Amino acid sequence: LEGQASYKDWRARVLPEDLAAQESRLAHTISTCGRDQREFRIVRASDHAVRVIQAAEMVVVGAEGQAVRMVGINVDITERKQAEQEISKLNADLENRAAELTAANQELDEAIAIGNSYGIRVLDRLVRARSAGAAIVEEAERRGTEIIVIGTPRKSLTASQRAVFGRTVDHVLRN
């Protein structure tokens, strides 16, 4: 609603599930001749889209100390709220990935400790090559070492995981 809006116009746009709380706060602001800031949802008249509104209002007091009128502003903050929700989702995803990385690092540390307890040196670097399986086998042969494959049974891997890891593991196990 641009320009001046009547209470009737405002009330018609506020979502029914938000209306009672908003009317209660509005009545309190008027009865105390105070100020308030709040958020609520409306249905926009032009396209019936639900929008989030941030409102700020104050009561104008007359000479006798009674409320004469209310002035305020309503600002559409829908995009900001959507961005905040997206940021919250991304932060949650980031926290989950950080937890997964921490768990993976703990497992690697445990594997290194187990290897060390048996006098086995565990490489702390990833071998990258066009054919990782061949590179792993070649590196083991060059060093005169054995390869120990630790991992998830292939049956529990998804098709895409088998496609990524399958050829490498198959090559290492065959050679």
Short mmCIF file of N, CA and C in Angstrom, two decimals:
data_model
loop_
_atom_site.label_atom_id
_atom_site.label_comp_id
_atom_site.label_asym_id
_atom_site.label_seq_id
_atom_site.Cartn_x
_atom_site.Cartn_y
_atom_site.Cartn_z
N LEU A 1 0.86 -1.18 0.00
CA LEU A 1 0.00 0.00 0.00
C LEU A 1 0.89 1.23 0.00
N GLU A 2 0.82 2.01 -1.04
CA GLU A 2 1.63 3.22 -1.09
C GLU A 2 0.77 4.40 -0.71
N GLY A 3 1.40 5.42 -0.15
CA GLY A 3 0.67 6.61 0.28
C GLY A 3 -0.02 6.33 1.60
N GLN A 4 -1.11 6.99 1.83
CA GLN A 4 -1.85 6.77 3.07
C GLN A 4 -2.74 5.53 2.93
N ALA A 5 -2.82 4.80 4.02
CA ALA A 5 -3.66 3.60 4.02
C ALA A 5 -4.56 3.65 5.24
N SER A 6 -5.77 3.29 5.04
CA SER A 6 -6.69 3.24 6.18
C SER A 6 -6.46 1.93 6.94
N TYR A 7 -6.97 1.91 8.15
CA TYR A 7 -6.90 0.70 8.95
C TYR A 7 -7.61 -0.45 8.21
N LYS A 8 -8.72 -0.14 7.58
CA LYS A 8 -9.49 -1.14 6.84
C LYS A 8 -8.65 -1.74 5.71
N ASP A 9 -7.92 -0.88 4.96
CA ASP A 9 -7.07 -1.36 3.87
C ASP A 9 -5.95 -2.26 4.41
N TRP A 10 -5.32 -1.79 5.49
CA TRP A 10 -4.22 -2.55 6.11
C TRP A 10 -4.71 -3.91 6.57
N ARG A 11 -5.83 -3.90 7.28
CA ARG A 11 -6.39 -5.13 7.85
C ARG A 11 -6.75 -6.13 6.75
N ALA A 12 -7.22 -5.64 5.62
CA ALA A 12 -7.60 -6.52 4.51
C ALA A 12 -6.39 -7.22 3.88
N ARG A 13 -5.21 -6.65 4.01
CA ARG A 13 -4.00 -7.20 3.39
C ARG A 13 -3.21 -8.13 4.31
N VAL A 14 -3.33 -7.98 5.62
CA VAL A 14 -2.56 -8.80 6.56
C VAL A 14 -3.06 -10.24 6.51
N LEU A 15 -2.13 -11.20 6.48
CA LEU A 15 -2.52 -12.60 6.48
C LEU A 15 -3.35 -12.91 7.72
N PRO A 16 -4.41 -13.69 7.57
CA PRO A 16 -5.28 -14.01 8.71
C PRO A 16 -4.52 -14.58 9.90
N GLU A 17 -3.52 -15.43 9.66
CA GLU A 17 -2.80 -16.02 10.77
C GLU A 17 -1.88 -15.03 11.50
N ASP A 18 -1.62 -13.87 10.90
CA ASP A 18 -0.81 -12.83 11.55
C ASP A 18 -1.67 -11.72 12.16
N LEU A 19 -2.93 -11.65 11.75
CA LEU A 19 -3.77 -10.50 12.06
C LEU A 19 -4.01 -10.28 13.56
N ALA A 20 -4.39 -11.30 14.30
CA ALA A 20 -4.72 -11.12 15.72
C ALA A 20 -3.54 -10.56 16.50
N ALA A 21 -2.36 -11.11 16.30
CA ALA A 21 -1.18 -10.61 17.01
C ALA A 21 -0.86 -9.17 16.61
N GLN A 22 -1.02 -8.86 15.33
CA GLN A 22 -0.71 -7.51 14.86
C GLN A 22 -1.73 -6.49 15.40
N GLU A 23 -2.99 -6.86 15.41
CA GLU A 23 -4.00 -5.96 15.96
C GLU A 23 -3.78 -5.73 17.45
N SER A 24 -3.38 -6.77 18.17
CA SER A 24 -3.11 -6.64 19.60
C SER A 24 -1.96 -5.67 19.85
N ARG A 25 -0.89 -5.81 19.10
CA ARG A 25 0.25 -4.91 19.27
C ARG A 25 -0.12 -3.48 18.88
N LEU A 26 -0.89 -3.34 17.83
CA LEU A 26 -1.33 -2.02 17.38
C LEU A 26 -2.20 -1.36 18.46
N ALA A 27 -3.13 -2.11 19.03
CA ALA A 27 -4.00 -1.58 20.09
C ALA A 27 -3.17 -1.15 21.30
N HIS A 28 -2.15 -1.94 21.64
CA HIS A 28 -1.28 -1.59 22.78
C HIS A 28 -0.52 -0.29 22.50
N THR A 29 0.00 -0.16 21.29
CA THR A 29 0.73 1.05 20.91
C THR A 29 -0.18 2.28 21.02
N ILE A 30 -1.42 2.15 20.55
CA ILE A 30 -2.37 3.26 20.62
C ILE A 30 -2.73 3.57 22.07
N SER A 31 -3.02 2.55 22.86
CA SER A 31 -3.46 2.78 24.25
C SER A 31 -2.36 3.37 25.12
N THR A 32 -1.11 3.10 24.78
CA THR A 32 0.01 3.65 25.58
C THR A 32 0.59 4.91 24.94
N CYS A 33 -0.01 5.33 23.81
CA CYS A 33 0.52 6.47 23.04
C CYS A 33 2.01 6.27 22.77
N GLY A 34 2.35 5.06 22.38
CA GLY A 34 3.75 4.69 22.22
C GLY A 34 4.21 4.56 20.78
N ARG A 35 5.27 3.77 20.65
CA ARG A 35 5.90 3.47 19.37
C ARG A 35 6.09 1.96 19.31
N ASP A 36 6.20 1.44 18.09
CA ASP A 36 6.44 0.01 17.94
C ASP A 36 7.10 -0.25 16.60
N GLN A 37 7.79 -1.38 16.53
CA GLN A 37 8.35 -1.91 15.29
C GLN A 37 8.02 -3.38 15.27
N ARG A 38 7.59 -3.87 14.12
CA ARG A 38 7.19 -5.27 14.04
C ARG A 38 7.26 -5.75 12.61
N GLU A 39 7.12 -7.05 12.44
CA GLU A 39 7.09 -7.68 11.12
C GLU A 39 5.83 -8.51 11.01
N PHE A 40 5.27 -8.53 9.81
CA PHE A 40 4.09 -9.34 9.54
C PHE A 40 4.03 -9.59 8.04
N ARG A 41 3.12 -10.46 7.66
CA ARG A 41 2.97 -10.80 6.24
C ARG A 41 1.67 -10.23 5.70
N ILE A 42 1.72 -9.85 4.44
CA ILE A 42 0.53 -9.35 3.75
C ILE A 42 0.37 -10.10 2.43
N VAL A 43 -0.80 -9.93 1.84
CA VAL A 43 -1.04 -10.38 0.47
C VAL A 43 -1.09 -9.13 -0.38
N ARG A 44 -0.13 -9.02 -1.31
CA ARG A 44 -0.07 -7.85 -2.18
C ARG A 44 -1.26 -7.84 -3.13
N ALA A 45 -1.89 -6.69 -3.24
CA ALA A 45 -3.11 -6.57 -4.04
C ALA A 45 -2.86 -6.83 -5.53
N SER A 46 -1.73 -6.36 -6.05
CA SER A 46 -1.51 -6.42 -7.50
C SER A 46 -1.36 -7.85 -8.03
N ASP A 47 -0.71 -8.72 -7.27
CA ASP A 47 -0.47 -10.07 -7.78
C ASP A 47 -0.77 -11.18 -6.76
N HIS A 48 -1.29 -10.80 -5.61
CA HIS A 48 -1.65 -11.73 -4.54
C HIS A 48 -0.46 -12.50 -3.97
N ALA A 49 0.74 -11.95 -4.16
CA ALA A 49 1.94 -12.58 -3.60
C ALA A 49 2.03 -12.27 -2.11
N VAL A 50 2.49 -13.23 -1.34
CA VAL A 50 2.70 -13.01 0.09
C VAL A 50 4.03 -12.29 0.26
N ARG A 51 4.00 -11.19 0.99
CA ARG A 51 5.19 -10.36 1.21
C ARG A 51 5.39 -10.17 2.70
N VAL A 52 6.64 -9.98 3.10
CA VAL A 52 6.96 -9.72 4.51
C VAL A 52 7.17 -8.22 4.66
N ILE A 53 6.51 -7.66 5.66
CA ILE A 53 6.54 -6.21 5.88
C ILE A 53 7.18 -5.91 7.24
N GLN A 54 8.05 -4.92 7.25
CA GLN A 54 8.57 -4.39 8.50
C GLN A 54 7.86 -3.06 8.71
N ALA A 55 7.22 -2.92 9.85
CA ALA A 55 6.45 -1.72 10.14
C ALA A 55 7.06 -0.99 11.34
N ALA A 56 6.98 0.31 11.29
CA ALA A 56 7.36 1.16 12.42
C ALA A 56 6.30 2.24 12.51
N GLU A 57 5.78 2.46 13.72
CA GLU A 57 4.74 3.48 13.86
C GLU A 57 4.87 4.16 15.21
N MET A 58 4.25 5.32 15.27
CA MET A 58 4.17 6.06 16.53
C MET A 58 2.84 6.79 16.59
N VAL A 59 2.39 6.98 17.80
CA VAL A 59 1.13 7.67 18.02
C VAL A 59 1.42 9.15 18.19
N VAL A 60 0.64 9.97 17.48
CA VAL A 60 0.73 11.42 17.65
C VAL A 60 -0.25 11.78 18.76
N VAL A 61 0.27 12.46 19.77
CA VAL A 61 -0.53 12.79 20.96
C VAL A 61 -1.03 14.24 20.85
N GLY A 62 -2.30 14.43 21.17
CA GLY A 62 -2.90 15.76 21.13
C GLY A 62 -2.60 16.55 22.40
N ALA A 63 -3.15 17.75 22.46
CA ALA A 63 -2.92 18.67 23.58
C ALA A 63 -3.38 18.09 24.91
N GLU A 64 -4.37 17.26 24.89
CA GLU A 64 -4.90 16.69 26.14
C GLU A 64 -4.23 15.36 26.49
N GLY A 65 -3.18 14.97 25.76
CA GLY A 65 -2.45 13.75 26.08
C GLY A 65 -3.07 12.48 25.54
N GLN A 66 -4.03 12.62 24.65
CA GLN A 66 -4.67 11.44 24.07
C GLN A 66 -4.20 11.24 22.64
N ALA A 67 -4.29 10.00 22.19
CA ALA A 67 -3.89 9.67 20.82
C ALA A 67 -4.79 10.39 19.83
N VAL A 68 -4.16 11.11 18.90
CA VAL A 68 -4.90 11.84 17.87
C VAL A 68 -4.87 11.04 16.56
N ARG A 69 -3.71 10.51 16.22
CA ARG A 69 -3.55 9.72 15.01
C ARG A 69 -2.27 8.90 15.13
N MET A 70 -2.10 8.02 14.19
CA MET A 70 -0.89 7.20 14.15
C MET A 70 -0.19 7.46 12.83
N VAL A 71 1.12 7.59 12.87
CA VAL A 71 1.91 7.71 11.66
C VAL A 71 2.94 6.58 11.65
N GLY A 72 3.28 6.14 10.47
CA GLY A 72 4.25 5.05 10.40
C GLY A 72 4.66 4.75 8.99
N ILE A 73 5.45 3.73 8.88
CA ILE A 73 5.95 3.31 7.58
C ILE A 73 5.95 1.79 7.52
N ASN A 74 5.61 1.27 6.36
CA ASN A 74 5.68 -0.16 6.10
C ASN A 74 6.67 -0.37 4.96
N VAL A 75 7.65 -1.24 5.18
CA VAL A 75 8.67 -1.51 4.18
C VAL A 75 8.64 -2.99 3.83
N ASP A 76 8.62 -3.28 2.54
CA ASP A 76 8.62 -4.66 2.06
C ASP A 76 10.05 -5.22 2.21
N ILE A 77 10.22 -6.20 3.08
CA ILE A 77 11.54 -6.80 3.33
C ILE A 77 11.59 -8.26 2.89
N THR A 78 10.71 -8.63 1.98
CA THR A 78 10.62 -10.02 1.54
C THR A 78 11.95 -10.54 1.01
N GLU A 79 12.60 -9.79 0.12
CA GLU A 79 13.86 -10.25 -0.46
C GLU A 79 14.93 -10.40 0.62
N ARG A 80 14.96 -9.48 1.57
CA ARG A 80 15.93 -9.59 2.66
C ARG A 80 15.69 -10.85 3.48
N LYS A 81 14.42 -11.14 3.78
CA LYS A 81 14.08 -12.35 4.55
C LYS A 81 14.47 -13.60 3.78
N GLN A 82 14.23 -13.60 2.47
CA GLN A 82 14.61 -14.76 1.65
C GLN A 82 16.12 -14.94 1.64
N ALA A 83 16.85 -13.84 1.54
CA ALA A 83 18.32 -13.90 1.57
C ALA A 83 18.80 -14.42 2.93
N GLU A 84 18.18 -13.96 4.01
CA GLU A 84 18.55 -14.44 5.35
C GLU A 84 18.29 -15.94 5.47
N GLN A 85 17.18 -16.42 4.92
CA GLN A 85 16.89 -17.86 4.96
C GLN A 85 17.92 -18.65 4.16
N GLU A 86 18.30 -18.12 3.00
CA GLU A 86 19.30 -18.79 2.16
C GLU A 86 20.65 -18.81 2.88
N ILE A 87 21.01 -17.72 3.52
CA ILE A 87 22.27 -17.67 4.28
C ILE A 87 22.23 -18.68 5.42
N SER A 88 21.11 -18.78 6.11
CA SER A 88 20.98 -19.77 7.20
C SER A 88 21.14 -21.19 6.67
N LYS A 89 20.52 -21.45 5.52
CA LYS A 89 20.64 -22.79 4.91
C LYS A 89 22.09 -23.07 4.52
N LEU A 90 22.75 -22.09 3.90
CA LEU A 90 24.14 -22.28 3.50
C LEU A 90 25.05 -22.46 4.72
N ASN A 91 24.78 -21.71 5.78
CA ASN A 91 25.57 -21.86 7.00
C ASN A 91 25.39 -23.25 7.60
N ALA A 92 24.16 -23.75 7.60
CA ALA A 92 23.90 -25.10 8.11
C ALA A 92 24.63 -26.14 7.27
N ASP A 93 24.59 -25.98 5.94
CA ASP A 93 25.31 -26.91 5.05
C ASP A 93 26.81 -26.84 5.32
N LEU A 94 27.33 -25.64 5.50
CA LEU A 94 28.75 -25.46 5.78
C LEU A 94 29.14 -26.12 7.10
N GLU A 95 28.30 -25.95 8.12
CA GLU A 95 28.56 -26.59 9.41
C GLU A 95 28.55 -28.11 9.28
N ASN A 96 27.62 -28.65 8.48
CA ASN A 96 27.58 -30.10 8.27
C ASN A 96 28.83 -30.58 7.55
N ARG A 97 29.25 -29.84 6.54
CA ARG A 97 30.47 -30.24 5.82
C ARG A 97 31.70 -30.13 6.70
N ALA A 98 31.75 -29.11 7.54
CA ALA A 98 32.88 -28.98 8.47
C ALA A 98 32.90 -30.15 9.45
N ALA A 99 31.73 -30.56 9.92
CA ALA A 99 31.65 -31.71 10.83
C ALA A 99 32.09 -32.98 10.13
N GLU A 100 31.68 -33.15 8.86
CA GLU A 100 32.10 -34.32 8.09
C GLU A 100 33.60 -34.32 7.88
N LEU A 101 34.17 -33.16 7.58
CA LEU A 101 35.61 -33.06 7.38
C LEU A 101 36.36 -33.36 8.67
N THR A 102 35.85 -32.85 9.78
CA THR A 102 36.46 -33.14 11.08
C THR A 102 36.44 -34.64 11.36
N ALA A 103 35.30 -35.27 11.11
CA ALA A 103 35.18 -36.72 11.33
C ALA A 103 36.15 -37.49 10.41
N ALA A 104 36.23 -37.07 9.16
CA ALA A 104 37.13 -37.74 8.22
C ALA A 104 38.59 -37.57 8.66
N ASN A 105 38.95 -36.38 9.13
CA ASN A 105 40.31 -36.16 9.61
C ASN A 105 40.61 -37.00 10.84
N GLN A 106 39.61 -37.17 11.71
CA GLN A 106 39.81 -38.02 12.88
C GLN A 106 40.03 -39.47 12.46
N GLU A 107 39.26 -39.93 11.48
CA GLU A 107 39.44 -41.29 10.98
C GLU A 107 40.82 -41.46 10.36
N LEU A 108 41.27 -40.46 9.60
CA LEU A 108 42.61 -40.54 9.02
C LEU A 108 43.68 -40.56 10.10
N ASP A 109 43.51 -39.72 11.12
CA ASP A 109 44.46 -39.71 12.23
C ASP A 109 44.52 -41.07 12.91
N GLU A 110 43.34 -41.70 13.08
CA GLU A 110 43.29 -43.04 13.68
C GLU A 110 43.99 -44.06 12.79
N ALA A 111 43.77 -43.97 11.48
CA ALA A 111 44.42 -44.89 10.55
C ALA A 111 45.93 -44.71 10.59
N ILE A 112 46.39 -43.48 10.66
CA ILE A 112 47.83 -43.22 10.75
C ILE A 112 48.39 -43.80 12.04
N ALA A 113 47.67 -43.61 13.14
CA ALA A 113 48.11 -44.13 14.44
C ALA A 113 48.19 -45.65 14.41
N ILE A 114 47.18 -46.30 13.80
CA ILE A 114 47.19 -47.77 13.70
C ILE A 114 48.37 -48.21 12.84
N GLY A 115 48.55 -47.55 11.70
CA GLY A 115 49.70 -47.87 10.84
C GLY A 115 51.01 -47.71 11.57
N ASN A 116 51.16 -46.60 12.28
CA ASN A 116 52.39 -46.36 13.02
C ASN A 116 52.63 -47.43 14.08
N SER A 117 51.57 -47.90 14.72
CA SER A 117 51.73 -48.93 15.76
C SER A 117 52.24 -50.25 15.18
N TYR A 118 52.05 -50.46 13.87
CA TYR A 118 52.55 -51.67 13.20
C TYR A 118 53.79 -51.36 12.37
N GLY A 119 54.33 -50.18 12.51
CA GLY A 119 55.52 -49.82 11.76
C GLY A 119 55.25 -49.54 10.30
N ILE A 120 54.01 -49.21 9.97
CA ILE A 120 53.64 -48.92 8.58
C ILE A 120 53.52 -47.41 8.44
N ARG A 121 54.20 -46.88 7.42
CA ARG A 121 54.10 -45.45 7.18
C ARG A 121 52.89 -45.19 6.28
N VAL A 122 51.99 -44.38 6.76
CA VAL A 122 50.79 -44.04 6.01
C VAL A 122 51.05 -42.71 5.32
N LEU A 123 50.88 -42.69 4.01
CA LEU A 123 51.11 -41.44 3.28
C LEU A 123 50.06 -40.42 3.65
N ASP A 124 50.50 -39.21 3.87
CA ASP A 124 49.57 -38.14 4.24
C ASP A 124 49.28 -37.22 3.07
N ARG A 125 49.42 -37.77 1.87
CA ARG A 125 49.10 -36.97 0.69
C ARG A 125 48.28 -37.81 -0.26
N LEU A 126 47.56 -37.15 -1.11
CA LEU A 126 46.71 -37.81 -2.08
C LEU A 126 47.47 -37.91 -3.40
N VAL A 127 47.49 -39.09 -3.97
CA VAL A 127 48.12 -39.28 -5.27
C VAL A 127 47.09 -38.95 -6.33
N ARG A 128 47.40 -37.97 -7.16
CA ARG A 128 46.48 -37.59 -8.23
C ARG A 128 47.13 -37.88 -9.57
N ALA A 129 46.39 -38.50 -10.42
CA ALA A 129 46.90 -38.82 -11.75
C ALA A 129 45.72 -39.08 -12.67
N ARG A 130 46.05 -39.22 -13.97
CA ARG A 130 44.98 -39.52 -14.92
C ARG A 130 44.31 -40.84 -14.54
N SER A 131 45.10 -41.82 -14.17
CA SER A 131 44.58 -43.09 -13.68
C SER A 131 45.12 -43.28 -12.27
N ALA A 132 44.32 -42.94 -11.30
CA ALA A 132 44.78 -42.99 -9.91
C ALA A 132 45.17 -44.40 -9.52
N GLY A 133 44.43 -45.40 -9.99
CA GLY A 133 44.76 -46.78 -9.65
C GLY A 133 46.16 -47.14 -10.11
N ALA A 134 46.48 -46.82 -11.36
CA ALA A 134 47.81 -47.12 -11.89
C ALA A 134 48.88 -46.36 -11.13
N ALA A 135 48.62 -45.10 -10.80
CA ALA A 135 49.60 -44.30 -10.07
C ALA A 135 49.87 -44.88 -8.69
N ILE A 136 48.82 -45.36 -8.04
CA ILE A 136 48.98 -45.95 -6.70
C ILE A 136 49.82 -47.22 -6.79
N VAL A 137 49.51 -48.08 -7.76
CA VAL A 137 50.26 -49.33 -7.93
C VAL A 137 51.72 -49.02 -8.27
N GLU A 138 51.95 -48.10 -9.20
CA GLU A 138 53.32 -47.74 -9.59
C GLU A 138 54.10 -47.19 -8.39
N GLU A 139 53.48 -46.34 -7.60
CA GLU A 139 54.15 -45.77 -6.43
C GLU A 139 54.49 -46.86 -5.41
N ALA A 140 53.58 -47.80 -5.20
CA ALA A 140 53.83 -48.90 -4.26
C ALA A 140 54.97 -49.78 -4.77
N GLU A 141 54.99 -50.07 -6.08
CA GLU A 141 56.07 -50.88 -6.65
C GLU A 141 57.40 -50.15 -6.54
N ARG A 142 57.40 -48.85 -6.81
CA ARG A 142 58.63 -48.06 -6.73
C ARG A 142 59.20 -48.09 -5.32
N ARG A 143 58.31 -48.06 -4.33
CA ARG A 143 58.74 -48.04 -2.93
C ARG A 143 58.96 -49.45 -2.38
N GLY A 144 58.50 -50.45 -3.11
CA GLY A 144 58.61 -51.82 -2.61
C GLY A 144 57.69 -52.05 -1.42
N THR A 145 56.51 -51.46 -1.45
CA THR A 145 55.58 -51.57 -0.33
C THR A 145 54.32 -52.30 -0.74
N GLU A 146 53.57 -52.71 0.26
CA GLU A 146 52.26 -53.32 0.03
C GLU A 146 51.19 -52.25 0.05
N ILE A 147 50.08 -52.56 -0.56
CA ILE A 147 48.93 -51.64 -0.54
C ILE A 147 47.85 -52.28 0.31
N ILE A 148 47.36 -51.52 1.24
CA ILE A 148 46.24 -51.97 2.06
C ILE A 148 45.05 -51.09 1.68
N VAL A 149 43.98 -51.72 1.24
CA VAL A 149 42.78 -50.98 0.82
C VAL A 149 41.77 -51.03 1.95
N ILE A 150 41.43 -49.86 2.46
CA ILE A 150 40.44 -49.74 3.52
C ILE A 150 39.30 -48.92 2.95
N GLY A 151 38.08 -49.37 3.12
CA GLY A 151 36.99 -48.57 2.58
C GLY A 151 35.65 -49.23 2.77
N THR A 152 34.69 -48.67 2.09
CA THR A 152 33.31 -49.12 2.16
C THR A 152 33.11 -50.27 1.19
N PRO A 153 32.38 -51.31 1.61
CA PRO A 153 32.08 -52.38 0.65
C PRO A 153 31.38 -51.79 -0.58
N ARG A 154 31.76 -52.26 -1.74
CA ARG A 154 31.24 -51.70 -2.99
C ARG A 154 29.73 -51.76 -3.08
N LYS A 155 29.13 -52.76 -2.48
CA LYS A 155 27.68 -52.89 -2.54
C LYS A 155 26.98 -51.69 -1.92
N SER A 156 27.61 -51.04 -0.95
CA SER A 156 26.95 -49.92 -0.27
C SER A 156 27.18 -48.59 -0.98
N LEU A 157 27.98 -48.59 -2.04
CA LEU A 157 28.24 -47.36 -2.78
C LEU A 157 27.13 -47.10 -3.81
N THR A 158 26.87 -45.84 -4.07
CA THR A 158 25.92 -45.49 -5.12
C THR A 158 26.59 -45.71 -6.48
N ALA A 159 25.81 -45.68 -7.52
CA ALA A 159 26.36 -45.89 -8.87
C ALA A 159 27.39 -44.82 -9.20
N SER A 160 27.13 -43.57 -8.82
CA SER A 160 28.10 -42.51 -9.14
C SER A 160 29.38 -42.68 -8.33
N GLN A 161 29.27 -43.16 -7.08
CA GLN A 161 30.47 -43.40 -6.27
C GLN A 161 31.26 -44.57 -6.86
N ARG A 162 30.56 -45.62 -7.32
CA ARG A 162 31.26 -46.74 -7.93
C ARG A 162 31.97 -46.30 -9.20
N ALA A 163 31.33 -45.39 -9.94
CA ALA A 163 31.95 -44.91 -11.18
C ALA A 163 33.23 -44.14 -10.89
N VAL A 164 33.24 -43.38 -9.81
CA VAL A 164 34.42 -42.58 -9.47
C VAL A 164 35.50 -43.45 -8.86
N PHE A 165 35.12 -44.29 -7.89
CA PHE A 165 36.11 -45.05 -7.15
C PHE A 165 36.30 -46.46 -7.69
N GLY A 166 35.34 -46.95 -8.45
CA GLY A 166 35.37 -48.34 -8.90
C GLY A 166 36.60 -48.70 -9.70
N ARG A 167 36.93 -47.94 -10.74
CA ARG A 167 38.07 -48.27 -11.60
C ARG A 167 39.38 -48.21 -10.82
N THR A 168 39.51 -47.21 -9.93
CA THR A 168 40.73 -47.07 -9.15
C THR A 168 40.92 -48.27 -8.24
N VAL A 169 39.86 -48.59 -7.46
CA VAL A 169 39.95 -49.70 -6.52
C VAL A 169 40.12 -51.02 -7.28
N ASP A 170 39.38 -51.21 -8.36
CA ASP A 170 39.52 -52.43 -9.14
C ASP A 170 40.95 -52.59 -9.66
N HIS A 171 41.56 -51.53 -10.16
CA HIS A 171 42.91 -51.58 -10.67
C HIS A 171 43.90 -51.94 -9.57
N VAL A 172 43.74 -51.32 -8.40
CA VAL A 172 44.65 -51.59 -7.28
C VAL A 172 44.50 -53.04 -6.84
N LEU A 173 43.27 -53.52 -6.73
CA LEU A 173 43.05 -54.90 -6.28
C LEU A 173 43.54 -55.93 -7.29
N ARG A 174 43.43 -55.65 -8.59
CA ARG A 174 43.90 -56.58 -9.63
C ARG A 174 45.41 -56.61 -9.72
N ASN A 175 46.05 -55.50 -9.42
CA ASN A 175 47.51 -55.41 -9.60
C ASN A 175 48.22 -55.47 -8.28
#
